[in-house]
Amino acid sequence: NIPVVTAAGANAVAVAEHTLALMLALARRIKPAVKSIEEGRWDRHSLTGVGLRGKTVGVVGFGAIGAEVASICSNLGMKVLVAPPADESTVSPEATEKRKQRLKKSEAIEVDCLRDLLQDSDIVSVHLPLTDSTRHYIGGDQLASMKQGATLISTARGGVIDECALLECLKNSVISGAALDVFESEGSQVSEDSVLMELAQLDSTVITPHVGGHTVEAQVDVWTLVMDRLLENLHVTD
């Protein structure tokens, strides 16, 4: 038998920190601020941002990354709401118990349904895996349910957000901004006329090329965990 090991959760802190960076970039209007300087303009008065303290963040997907985001936001003085699992039937008793512990640690509140979270959150941060039940989990109807002026963050997996619906909602000011690190098509699959490139051209977006888990520390943690688990398996085989 050939052992197969994973490093699930090893880069959770790195992805959570990137999520916070995206939140701050939207809240403080970093993209248009940088653009104004590059174009030789000094637009302080038109670049007034908003603070995070006192705002409500809704976390959709409460695994290791979502829980880390919730803890960071709670420590910043934000109210944290958590959506119920996308597919309750796949949640084990062990996962349910771990979820309760994470909710308590982060001082987060679990809401009854996704719609309640969308309607009450100033920021919605998505951290779901991509499965048959989560593909386009955040689509046109869900975006339309978000409160006026809210922003969307995704460091989850490409395909969880319906990018076409998001583009239309941003163009029509249904929500005020979006920051994405993951996409349905990435790398060499991205064409110049893709939805991703259209999203990237908007002042109301912040787009990064799937770098959430790419820190020096996270890469060391991932490889260390993989090697530890490989050695454990080799020892068992002996």
Tab-separated table of N, CA and C in Angstrom, residues 58-185:
chain	number	residue	atom	x	y	z
A	58	GLY	N	-19.633	38.315	8.262
A	58	GLY	CA	-20.280	37.019	8.165
A	58	GLY	C	-19.326	36.012	7.548
A	59	VAL	N	-19.053	34.938	8.261
A	59	VAL	CA	-18.123	33.911	7.798
A	59	VAL	C	-18.913	32.734	7.240
A	60	VAL	N	-18.663	32.422	5.976
A	60	VAL	CA	-19.349	31.315	5.305
A	60	VAL	C	-18.314	30.220	5.058
A	61	GLY	N	-18.395	29.151	5.829
A	61	GLY	CA	-17.379	28.107	5.808
A	61	GLY	C	-16.533	28.247	7.057
A	62	PHE	N	-16.726	27.340	8.018
A	62	PHE	CA	-16.111	27.518	9.349
A	62	PHE	C	-15.158	26.375	9.684
A	63	GLY	N	-14.285	26.069	8.715
A	63	GLY	CA	-13.206	25.129	8.992
A	63	GLY	C	-12.051	25.861	9.643
A	64	ALA	N	-10.839	25.347	9.448
A	64	ALA	CA	-9.668	25.937	10.093
A	64	ALA	C	-9.454	27.384	9.677
A	65	ILE	N	-9.629	27.679	8.381
A	65	ILE	CA	-9.400	29.041	7.894
A	65	ILE	C	-10.511	29.978	8.360
A	66	GLY	N	-11.751	29.557	8.176
A	66	GLY	CA	-12.871	30.390	8.601
A	66	GLY	C	-12.820	30.709	10.084
A	67	ALA	N	-12.433	29.717	10.891
A	67	ALA	CA	-12.339	29.931	12.331
A	67	ALA	C	-11.214	30.899	12.675
A	68	GLU	N	-10.112	30.822	11.930
A	68	GLU	CA	-8.990	31.740	12.159
A	68	GLU	C	-9.396	33.173	11.803
A	69	VAL	N	-10.117	33.319	10.698
A	69	VAL	CA	-10.623	34.637	10.299
A	69	VAL	C	-11.557	35.183	11.371
A	70	ALA	N	-12.439	34.338	11.875
A	70	ALA	CA	-13.377	34.762	12.911
A	70	ALA	C	-12.648	35.260	14.153
A	71	SER	N	-11.600	34.563	14.564
A	71	SER	CA	-10.840	34.973	15.754
A	71	SER	C	-10.147	36.313	15.542
A	72	ILE	N	-9.541	36.479	14.364
A	72	ILE	CA	-8.865	37.747	14.058
A	72	ILE	C	-9.860	38.900	14.083
A	73	CYS	N	-10.990	38.708	13.436
A	73	CYS	CA	-11.994	39.779	13.354
A	73	CYS	C	-12.584	40.099	14.718
A	74	SER	N	-12.805	39.072	15.533
A	74	SER	CA	-13.313	39.291	16.882
A	74	SER	C	-12.337	40.122	17.699
A	75	ASN	N	-11.044	39.825	17.546
A	75	ASN	CA	-10.016	40.578	18.273
A	75	ASN	C	-9.892	42.018	17.789
A	76	LEU	N	-10.371	42.284	16.583
A	76	LEU	CA	-10.373	43.650	16.061
A	76	LEU	C	-11.613	44.431	16.491
A	77	GLY	N	-12.469	43.795	17.280
A	77	GLY	CA	-13.671	44.478	17.743
A	77	GLY	C	-14.840	44.362	16.791
A	78	MET	N	-14.825	43.353	15.933
A	78	MET	CA	-15.920	43.137	14.996
A	78	MET	C	-16.885	42.090	15.556
A	79	LYS	N	-18.141	42.209	15.183
A	79	LYS	CA	-19.129	41.174	15.500
A	79	LYS	C	-19.028	40.098	14.432
A	80	VAL	N	-18.974	38.834	14.833
A	80	VAL	CA	-18.772	37.738	13.891
A	80	VAL	C	-20.003	36.829	13.850
A	81	LEU	N	-20.568	36.694	12.653
A	81	LEU	CA	-21.659	35.756	12.405
A	81	LEU	C	-21.118	34.588	11.591
A	82	VAL	N	-21.639	33.413	11.829
A	82	VAL	CA	-21.201	32.219	11.101
A	82	VAL	C	-22.415	31.542	10.479
A	83	ALA	N	-22.312	31.210	9.193
A	83	ALA	CA	-23.395	30.521	8.497
A	83	ALA	C	-23.419	29.051	8.883
A	84	PRO	N	-24.576	28.421	8.839
A	84	PRO	CA	-24.622	26.975	9.083
A	84	PRO	C	-23.886	26.229	7.978
A	85	PRO	N	-23.509	24.965	8.209
A	85	PRO	CA	-22.808	24.204	7.171
A	85	PRO	C	-23.595	24.169	5.867
A	86	ALA	N	-22.866	24.207	4.743
A	86	ALA	CA	-23.525	24.200	3.436
A	86	ALA	C	-24.288	22.910	3.204
A	87	ASP	N	-23.774	21.800	3.755
A	87	ASP	CA	-24.437	20.502	3.606
A	87	ASP	C	-24.386	19.793	4.955
A	88	GLU	N	-25.465	19.928	5.715
A	88	GLU	CA	-25.519	19.372	7.069
A	88	GLU	C	-25.319	17.858	7.077
A	89	SER	N	-25.722	17.189	5.995
A	89	SER	CA	-25.678	15.727	5.960
A	89	SER	C	-24.258	15.176	5.967
A	90	THR	N	-23.279	16.020	5.620
A	90	THR	CA	-21.892	15.542	5.547
A	90	THR	C	-21.102	15.854	6.818
A	91	VAL	N	-21.738	16.454	7.809
A	91	VAL	CA	-21.038	16.876	9.022
A	91	VAL	C	-21.075	15.761	10.062
A	92	SER	N	-19.909	15.311	10.486
A	92	SER	CA	-19.810	14.237	11.469
A	92	SER	C	-20.004	14.786	12.881
A	93	PRO	N	-20.318	13.914	13.847
A	93	PRO	CA	-20.421	14.371	15.249
A	93	PRO	C	-19.125	15.021	15.741
A	94	GLU	N	-17.977	14.491	15.308
A	94	GLU	CA	-16.689	15.059	15.705
A	94	GLU	C	-16.536	16.479	15.155
A	95	ALA	N	-16.941	16.666	13.898
A	95	ALA	CA	-16.859	17.994	13.280
A	95	ALA	C	-17.804	18.972	13.968
A	96	THR	N	-18.963	18.493	14.377
A	96	THR	CA	-19.932	19.338	15.080
A	96	THR	C	-19.363	19.815	16.413
A	97	GLU	N	-18.690	18.921	17.123
A	97	GLU	CA	-18.092	19.282	18.405
A	97	GLU	C	-16.952	20.286	18.211
A	98	LYS	N	-16.119	20.062	17.195
A	98	LYS	CA	-15.031	20.993	16.907
A	98	LYS	C	-15.582	22.367	16.528
A	99	ARG	N	-16.692	22.367	15.802
A	99	ARG	CA	-17.335	23.621	15.393
A	99	ARG	C	-17.794	24.405	16.623
A	100	LYS	N	-18.379	23.705	17.592
A	100	LYS	CA	-18.830	24.364	18.822
A	100	LYS	C	-17.657	25.001	19.555
A	101	GLN	N	-16.535	24.290	19.603
A	101	GLN	CA	-15.343	24.814	20.270
A	101	GLN	C	-14.810	26.059	19.555
A	102	ARG	N	-14.825	26.014	18.224
A	102	ARG	CA	-14.348	27.159	17.451
A	102	ARG	C	-15.266	28.368	17.616
A	103	LEU	N	-16.550	28.144	17.676
A	103	LEU	CA	-17.510	29.234	17.887
A	103	LEU	C	-17.262	29.905	19.229
A	104	LYS	N	-17.038	29.091	20.252
A	104	LYS	CA	-16.795	29.637	21.582
A	104	LYS	C	-15.492	30.419	21.626
A	105	LYS	N	-14.441	29.863	21.027
A	105	LYS	CA	-13.125	30.506	21.048
A	105	LYS	C	-13.144	31.855	20.351
A	106	SER	N	-13.846	31.932	19.233
A	106	SER	CA	-13.859	33.174	18.446
A	106	SER	C	-14.986	34.124	18.845
A	107	GLU	N	-15.812	33.719	19.817
A	107	GLU	CA	-16.949	34.527	20.266
A	107	GLU	C	-17.884	34.844	19.103
A	108	ALA	N	-18.025	33.869	18.207
A	108	ALA	CA	-18.880	34.040	17.036
A	108	ALA	C	-20.292	33.533	17.316
A	109	ILE	N	-21.227	34.014	16.521
A	109	ILE	CA	-22.636	33.634	16.664
A	109	ILE	C	-23.064	32.894	15.400
A	110	GLU	N	-23.568	31.680	15.560
A	110	GLU	CA	-24.059	30.924	14.403
A	110	GLU	C	-25.509	31.305	14.124
A	111	VAL	N	-25.782	31.717	12.895
A	111	VAL	CA	-27.138	32.123	12.517
A	111	VAL	C	-27.899	30.921	11.974
A	112	ASP	N	-29.216	31.087	11.816
A	112	ASP	CA	-30.057	29.965	11.406
A	112	ASP	C	-29.910	29.612	9.933
A	113	CYS	N	-29.657	30.624	9.094
A	113	CYS	CA	-29.577	30.351	7.662
A	113	CYS	C	-28.658	31.371	6.984
A	114	LEU	N	-28.222	31.029	5.788
A	114	LEU	CA	-27.309	31.890	5.036
A	114	LEU	C	-27.918	33.261	4.782
A	115	ARG	N	-29.191	33.308	4.459
A	115	ARG	CA	-29.838	34.592	4.141
A	115	ARG	C	-29.754	35.567	5.308
A	116	ASP	N	-29.941	35.063	6.525
A	116	ASP	CA	-29.844	35.942	7.700
A	116	ASP	C	-28.452	36.556	7.783
A	117	LEU	N	-27.430	35.744	7.538
A	117	LEU	CA	-26.053	36.247	7.577
A	117	LEU	C	-25.828	37.302	6.505
A	118	LEU	N	-26.288	37.046	5.299
A	118	LEU	CA	-26.088	37.981	4.194
A	118	LEU	C	-26.764	39.320	4.460
A	119	GLN	N	-27.932	39.278	5.038
A	119	GLN	CA	-28.698	40.505	5.283
A	119	GLN	C	-28.112	41.347	6.415
A	120	ASP	N	-27.387	40.699	7.341
A	120	ASP	CA	-26.917	41.403	8.534
A	120	ASP	C	-25.428	41.760	8.511
A	121	SER	N	-24.686	41.290	7.509
A	121	SER	CA	-23.231	41.463	7.509
A	121	SER	C	-22.773	42.648	6.669
A	122	ASP	N	-21.824	43.402	7.199
A	122	ASP	CA	-21.178	44.464	6.425
A	122	ASP	C	-20.137	43.867	5.470
A	123	ILE	N	-19.547	42.757	5.897
A	123	ILE	CA	-18.550	42.044	5.095
A	123	ILE	C	-18.902	40.567	5.129
A	124	VAL	N	-18.916	39.921	3.972
A	124	VAL	CA	-19.129	38.476	3.901
A	124	VAL	C	-17.835	37.840	3.430
A	125	SER	N	-17.302	36.929	4.227
A	125	SER	CA	-16.027	36.282	3.923
A	125	SER	C	-16.263	34.788	3.710
A	126	VAL	N	-15.917	34.296	2.520
A	126	VAL	CA	-16.267	32.937	2.118
A	126	VAL	C	-15.052	32.012	2.194
A	127	HIS	N	-15.242	30.831	2.823
A	127	HIS	CA	-14.139	29.884	3.030
A	127	HIS	C	-14.590	28.437	2.830
A	128	LEU	N	-15.426	28.218	1.831
A	128	LEU	CA	-15.954	26.884	1.567
A	128	LEU	C	-15.081	26.103	0.587
A	129	PRO	N	-15.037	24.776	0.734
A	129	PRO	CA	-14.428	23.955	-0.316
A	129	PRO	C	-15.378	23.901	-1.511
A	130	LEU	N	-14.863	23.558	-2.676
A	130	LEU	CA	-15.714	23.424	-3.855
A	130	LEU	C	-16.207	21.985	-3.961
A	131	THR	N	-17.512	21.812	-3.863
A	131	THR	CA	-18.156	20.516	-4.025
A	131	THR	C	-19.372	20.703	-4.921
A	132	ASP	N	-20.065	19.621	-5.212
A	132	ASP	CA	-21.287	19.729	-6.014
A	132	ASP	C	-22.312	20.629	-5.328
A	133	SER	N	-22.355	20.597	-4.004
A	133	SER	CA	-23.359	21.380	-3.282
A	133	SER	C	-22.933	22.825	-3.046
A	134	THR	N	-21.639	23.153	-3.257
A	134	THR	CA	-21.196	24.534	-3.026
A	134	THR	C	-20.846	25.281	-4.309
A	135	ARG	N	-20.943	24.643	-5.461
A	135	ARG	CA	-20.669	25.353	-6.714
A	135	ARG	C	-21.685	26.477	-6.891
A	136	HIS	N	-21.202	27.697	-7.106
A	136	HIS	CA	-22.038	28.900	-7.217
A	136	HIS	C	-22.947	29.053	-5.993
A	137	TYR	N	-22.409	28.689	-4.832
A	137	TYR	CA	-23.155	28.818	-3.582
A	137	TYR	C	-23.529	30.274	-3.318
A	138	ILE	N	-22.634	31.176	-3.738
A	138	ILE	CA	-22.939	32.607	-3.682
A	138	ILE	C	-23.180	33.073	-5.110
A	139	GLY	N	-24.448	33.189	-5.473
A	139	GLY	CA	-24.853	33.596	-6.816
A	139	GLY	C	-25.645	34.889	-6.794
A	140	GLY	N	-26.378	35.126	-7.858
A	140	GLY	CA	-27.117	36.382	-7.982
A	140	GLY	C	-28.104	36.620	-6.856
A	141	ASP	N	-28.869	35.594	-6.477
A	141	ASP	CA	-29.872	35.751	-5.418
A	141	ASP	C	-29.207	36.070	-4.079
A	142	GLN	N	-28.112	35.389	-3.807
A	142	GLN	CA	-27.416	35.617	-2.537
A	142	GLN	C	-26.790	37.011	-2.503
A	143	LEU	N	-26.194	37.430	-3.602
A	143	LEU	CA	-25.596	38.767	-3.658
A	143	LEU	C	-26.658	39.851	-3.495
A	144	ALA	N	-27.819	39.606	-4.081
A	144	ALA	CA	-28.913	40.579	-3.961
A	144	ALA	C	-29.446	40.659	-2.531
A	145	SER	N	-29.212	39.606	-1.746
A	145	SER	CA	-29.674	39.583	-0.358
A	145	SER	C	-28.740	40.328	0.587
A	146	MET	N	-27.540	40.641	0.131
A	146	MET	CA	-26.579	41.333	0.991
A	146	MET	C	-27.029	42.761	1.255
A	147	LYS	N	-26.640	43.278	2.407
A	147	LYS	CA	-27.075	44.622	2.774
A	147	LYS	C	-26.416	45.677	1.891
A	148	GLN	N	-27.058	46.788	1.738
A	148	GLN	CA	-26.534	47.874	0.913
A	148	GLN	C	-25.174	48.329	1.427
A	149	GLY	N	-24.208	48.410	0.513
A	149	GLY	CA	-22.874	48.866	0.882
A	149	GLY	C	-21.955	47.775	1.383
A	150	ALA	N	-22.429	46.535	1.423
A	150	ALA	CA	-21.609	45.429	1.918
A	150	ALA	C	-20.529	45.044	0.905
A	151	THR	N	-19.524	44.329	1.396
A	151	THR	CA	-18.450	43.841	0.528
A	151	THR	C	-18.317	42.323	0.678
A	152	LEU	N	-17.741	41.701	-0.351
A	152	LEU	CA	-17.582	40.249	-0.400
A	152	LEU	C	-16.103	39.902	-0.510
A	153	ILE	N	-15.648	38.948	0.304
A	153	ILE	CA	-14.280	38.450	0.257
A	153	ILE	C	-14.331	36.953	-0.017
A	154	SER	N	-13.450	36.451	-0.880
A	154	SER	CA	-13.363	35.006	-1.057
A	154	SER	C	-11.917	34.555	-1.170
A	155	THR	N	-11.513	33.729	-0.208
A	155	THR	CA	-10.245	33.017	-0.285
A	155	THR	C	-10.551	31.521	-0.202
A	156	ALA	N	-11.686	31.144	-0.754
A	156	ALA	CA	-12.179	29.767	-0.674
A	156	ALA	C	-11.619	28.934	-1.816
A	157	ARG	N	-12.458	28.597	-2.768
A	157	ARG	CA	-12.083	27.898	-3.989
A	157	ARG	C	-12.848	28.530	-5.147
A	158	GLY	N	-12.196	28.603	-6.303
A	158	GLY	CA	-12.867	29.109	-7.482
A	158	GLY	C	-14.086	28.258	-7.792
A	159	GLY	N	-15.183	28.920	-8.160
A	159	GLY	CA	-16.415	28.203	-8.456
A	159	GLY	C	-17.450	28.324	-7.361
A	160	VAL	N	-17.021	28.631	-6.139
A	160	VAL	CA	-17.983	28.835	-5.050
A	160	VAL	C	-18.764	30.134	-5.290
A	161	ILE	N	-18.087	31.135	-5.846
A	161	ILE	CA	-18.727	32.403	-6.213
A	161	ILE	C	-19.092	32.357	-7.692
A	162	ASP	N	-20.306	32.754	-8.037
A	162	ASP	CA	-20.699	32.906	-9.437
A	162	ASP	C	-20.121	34.234	-9.926
A	163	GLU	N	-19.026	34.170	-10.651
A	163	GLU	CA	-18.294	35.383	-11.026
A	163	GLU	C	-19.083	36.268	-11.989
A	164	CYS	N	-19.868	35.668	-12.861
A	164	CYS	CA	-20.696	36.470	-13.791
A	164	CYS	C	-21.732	37.269	-13.013
A	165	ALA	N	-22.373	36.610	-12.051
A	165	ALA	CA	-23.363	37.301	-11.223
A	165	ALA	C	-22.698	38.393	-10.392
A	166	LEU	N	-21.503	38.108	-9.888
A	166	LEU	CA	-20.777	39.103	-9.098
A	166	LEU	C	-20.442	40.328	-9.941
A	167	LEU	N	-19.991	40.106	-11.160
A	167	LEU	CA	-19.645	41.219	-12.048
A	167	LEU	C	-20.847	42.128	-12.265
A	168	GLU	N	-22.001	41.541	-12.531
A	168	GLU	CA	-23.205	42.340	-12.764
A	168	GLU	C	-23.613	43.102	-11.508
A	169	CYS	N	-23.505	42.461	-10.358
A	169	CYS	CA	-23.880	43.127	-9.104
A	169	CYS	C	-22.958	44.304	-8.796
A	170	LEU	N	-21.679	44.158	-9.093
A	170	LEU	CA	-20.738	45.251	-8.867
A	170	LEU	C	-20.995	46.402	-9.834
A	171	LYS	N	-21.248	46.085	-11.094
A	171	LYS	CA	-21.533	47.125	-12.086
A	171	LYS	C	-22.793	47.905	-11.731
A	172	ASN	N	-23.754	47.217	-11.114
A	172	ASN	CA	-25.028	47.849	-10.769
A	172	ASN	C	-25.078	48.316	-9.316
A	173	SER	N	-23.923	48.292	-8.643
A	173	SER	CA	-23.794	48.772	-7.258
A	173	SER	C	-24.728	48.065	-6.285
A	174	VAL	N	-25.004	46.784	-6.548
A	174	VAL	CA	-25.795	45.988	-5.608
A	174	VAL	C	-25.003	45.795	-4.316
A	175	ILE	N	-23.690	45.551	-4.443
A	175	ILE	CA	-22.779	45.579	-3.309
A	175	ILE	C	-21.665	46.564	-3.655
A	176	SER	N	-20.916	47.003	-2.657
A	176	SER	CA	-19.963	48.093	-2.917
A	176	SER	C	-18.588	47.615	-3.354
A	177	GLY	N	-18.257	46.333	-3.096
A	177	GLY	CA	-16.930	45.890	-3.492
A	177	GLY	C	-16.736	44.399	-3.281
A	178	ALA	N	-15.687	43.868	-3.896
A	178	ALA	CA	-15.357	42.451	-3.743
A	178	ALA	C	-13.856	42.269	-3.848
A	179	ALA	N	-13.325	41.361	-3.058
A	179	ALA	CA	-11.898	41.019	-3.108
A	179	ALA	C	-11.786	39.504	-3.218
A	180	LEU	N	-11.128	39.038	-4.263
A	180	LEU	CA	-11.060	37.606	-4.556
A	180	LEU	C	-9.612	37.152	-4.731
A	181	ASP	N	-9.321	35.962	-4.218
A	181	ASP	CA	-8.005	35.350	-4.411
A	181	ASP	C	-8.107	34.034	-5.188
A	182	VAL	N	-9.341	33.598	-5.458
A	182	VAL	CA	-9.574	32.314	-6.138
A	182	VAL	C	-10.628	32.493	-7.225
A	183	PHE	N	-10.483	31.711	-8.317
A	183	PHE	CA	-11.323	31.926	-9.495
A	183	PHE	C	-11.631	30.611	-10.197
A	184	GLU	N	-12.695	30.627	-11.012
A	184	GLU	CA	-13.079	29.429	-11.749
A	184	GLU	C	-12.003	29.040	-12.750
A	185	SER	N	-11.377	30.025	-13.380
A	185	SER	CA	-10.247	29.782	-14.279
A	185	SER	C	-9.048	30.550	-13.752
